[in-house]
Amino acid sequence: QVELVEYGGGLRQPGESLTISCTASGISIPAKIMAWYRQVPGQEREWVATVGGNSDPTYSDSVKGRFTAFADDAKNAVVLQMSSLKVEDTAVYYCNKFQPPRFRWGQGTQVTVSP
């Protein structure tokens, strides 16, 4: 069974940077089109970025130009580098396949941006 584990979250001030990662057991992440999502309590999960396949990463308008997603083949992971963080980036961040059927969701990693 595939297990997704997100990690690296933390507390940052607006304008700072943070890098989070997601590893998976049971699959080869570089062979998949993966995506980052985020969710704020009480709201629907939001797509953030897609990475993998033969295309360049794509990003939601809310993070374009500030976030960079890539696959780390050596670690069997996907990474999300976040810069110029904003308060509105506060959420639990998850990775999963971009298209269904998706794997079971991991626990996510909390990113909090606060002055």
CSV table of C-alpha atoms in Angstrom, one decimal:
chain,number,residue,atom,x,y,z
A,1,GLN,CA,0.0,0.0,0.0
A,2,VAL,CA,1.3,3.4,-0.9
A,3,GLU,CA,2.1,5.7,2.0
A,4,LEU,CA,2.6,9.4,1.5
A,5,VAL,CA,4.6,11.3,4.1
A,6,GLU,CA,4.8,15.1,3.9
A,7,TYR,CA,7.3,16.9,6.1
A,8,GLY,CA,9.3,20.1,6.6
A,9,GLY,CA,6.5,22.4,7.6
A,10,GLY,CA,6.9,25.1,10.2
A,11,LEU,CA,6.3,28.7,11.2
A,12,ARG,CA,7.6,31.5,9.2
A,13,GLN,CA,7.1,35.2,9.0
A,14,PRO,CA,5.7,36.9,5.8
A,15,GLY,CA,8.4,37.2,3.2
A,16,GLU,CA,10.4,34.2,4.4
A,17,SER,CA,11.0,30.9,2.7
A,18,LEU,CA,10.4,27.3,3.5
A,19,THR,CA,10.9,24.0,1.8
A,20,ILE,CA,8.6,21.0,2.3
A,21,SER,CA,9.0,17.5,0.9
A,22,CYS,CA,6.9,14.5,0.3
A,23,THR,CA,8.2,10.9,0.1
A,24,ALA,CA,6.3,7.8,-0.8
A,25,SER,CA,6.7,4.2,0.0
A,26,GLY,CA,5.5,1.6,-2.5
A,27,ILE,CA,5.8,3.7,-5.6
A,28,SER,CA,8.4,5.5,-7.7
A,29,ILE,CA,7.4,9.2,-7.4
A,30,PRO,CA,9.4,10.3,-10.4
A,31,ALA,CA,7.3,8.0,-12.5
A,32,LYS,CA,4.1,9.7,-11.5
A,33,ILE,CA,2.6,13.1,-12.2
A,34,MET,CA,2.4,14.4,-8.7
A,35,ALA,CA,0.8,17.5,-7.2
A,36,TRP,CA,0.9,19.6,-4.1
A,37,TYR,CA,-2.4,20.6,-2.5
A,38,ARG,CA,-3.2,22.6,0.6
A,39,GLN,CA,-6.1,22.9,2.9
A,40,VAL,CA,-7.3,25.4,5.4
A,41,PRO,CA,-9.7,24.1,8.1
A,42,GLY,CA,-13.3,24.5,6.9
A,43,GLN,CA,-12.3,24.9,3.3
A,44,GLU,CA,-11.8,22.6,0.4
A,45,ARG,CA,-8.5,21.2,-0.5
A,46,GLU,CA,-6.8,23.5,-3.1
A,47,TRP,CA,-4.4,22.5,-5.8
A,48,VAL,CA,-1.1,24.3,-5.6
A,49,ALA,CA,1.3,22.8,-8.1
A,50,THR,CA,1.9,19.8,-10.4
A,51,VAL,CA,5.2,18.2,-11.1
A,52,GLY,CA,6.3,15.2,-13.2
A,53,GLY,CA,5.7,13.7,-16.5
A,54,ASN,CA,7.4,15.4,-19.5
A,55,SER,CA,6.0,18.9,-18.8
A,56,ASP,CA,7.3,21.8,-16.8
A,57,PRO,CA,5.7,22.2,-13.4
A,58,THR,CA,2.5,24.2,-13.3
A,59,TYR,CA,1.3,26.4,-10.5
A,60,SER,CA,-1.9,28.0,-9.2
A,61,ASP,CA,-2.1,31.7,-9.8
A,62,SER,CA,-1.9,32.2,-6.1
A,63,VAL,CA,1.6,30.8,-5.8
A,64,LYS,CA,3.1,31.3,-9.3
A,65,GLY,CA,6.4,33.0,-9.2
A,66,ARG,CA,6.9,32.3,-5.5
A,67,PHE,CA,6.8,28.5,-5.3
A,68,THR,CA,8.9,26.0,-7.1
A,69,ALA,CA,8.0,22.3,-7.3
A,70,PHE,CA,10.3,19.5,-8.5
A,71,ALA,CA,11.0,15.8,-8.1
A,72,ASP,CA,14.0,14.6,-6.2
A,73,ASP,CA,14.7,11.2,-7.9
A,74,ALA,CA,17.4,10.3,-5.5
A,75,LYS,CA,15.1,10.6,-2.5
A,76,ASN,CA,11.9,9.4,-4.3
A,77,ALA,CA,10.3,12.6,-3.2
A,78,VAL,CA,8.6,15.7,-4.5
A,79,VAL,CA,9.7,19.0,-3.1
A,80,LEU,CA,8.0,22.4,-2.8
A,81,GLN,CA,10.2,25.4,-2.3
A,82,MET,CA,8.2,28.3,-1.0
A,83,SER,CA,9.5,31.9,-1.0
A,84,SER,CA,8.0,35.3,-0.3
A,85,LEU,CA,5.5,33.5,1.9
A,86,LYS,CA,2.2,35.3,2.7
A,87,VAL,CA,-0.2,34.9,5.6
A,88,GLU,CA,-2.7,33.4,3.2
A,89,ASP,CA,-0.2,30.5,2.4
A,90,THR,CA,-1.0,29.2,5.9
A,91,ALA,CA,-2.5,25.7,5.4
A,92,VAL,CA,-1.8,22.0,5.7
A,93,TYR,CA,0.1,20.9,2.6
A,94,TYR,CA,-0.3,17.5,1.0
A,95,CYS,CA,1.1,15.7,-2.0
A,96,ASN,CA,-0.7,13.1,-4.1
A,97,LYS,CA,-1.2,12.1,-7.7
A,98,PHE,CA,-2.5,14.9,-9.9
A,99,GLN,CA,-5.2,12.8,-11.4
A,100,PRO,CA,-7.5,10.2,-9.8
A,101,PRO,CA,-7.5,7.6,-8.7
A,102,ARG,CA,-5.4,9.1,-5.9
A,103,PHE,CA,-3.5,7.4,-3.2
A,104,ARG,CA,-4.6,7.6,0.4
A,105,TRP,CA,-3.9,11.0,1.7
A,106,GLY,CA,-1.0,11.5,4.1
A,107,GLN,CA,-1.2,13.5,7.2
A,108,GLY,CA,0.2,16.6,5.5
A,109,THR,CA,2.6,19.1,6.9
A,110,GLN,CA,1.5,22.4,8.6
A,111,VAL,CA,2.8,25.6,7.2
A,112,THR,CA,2.0,28.7,9.2
A,113,VAL,CA,2.9,32.2,8.1
A,114,SER,CA,2.4,34.8,10.7
A,115,PRO,CA,3.9,38.2,11.5
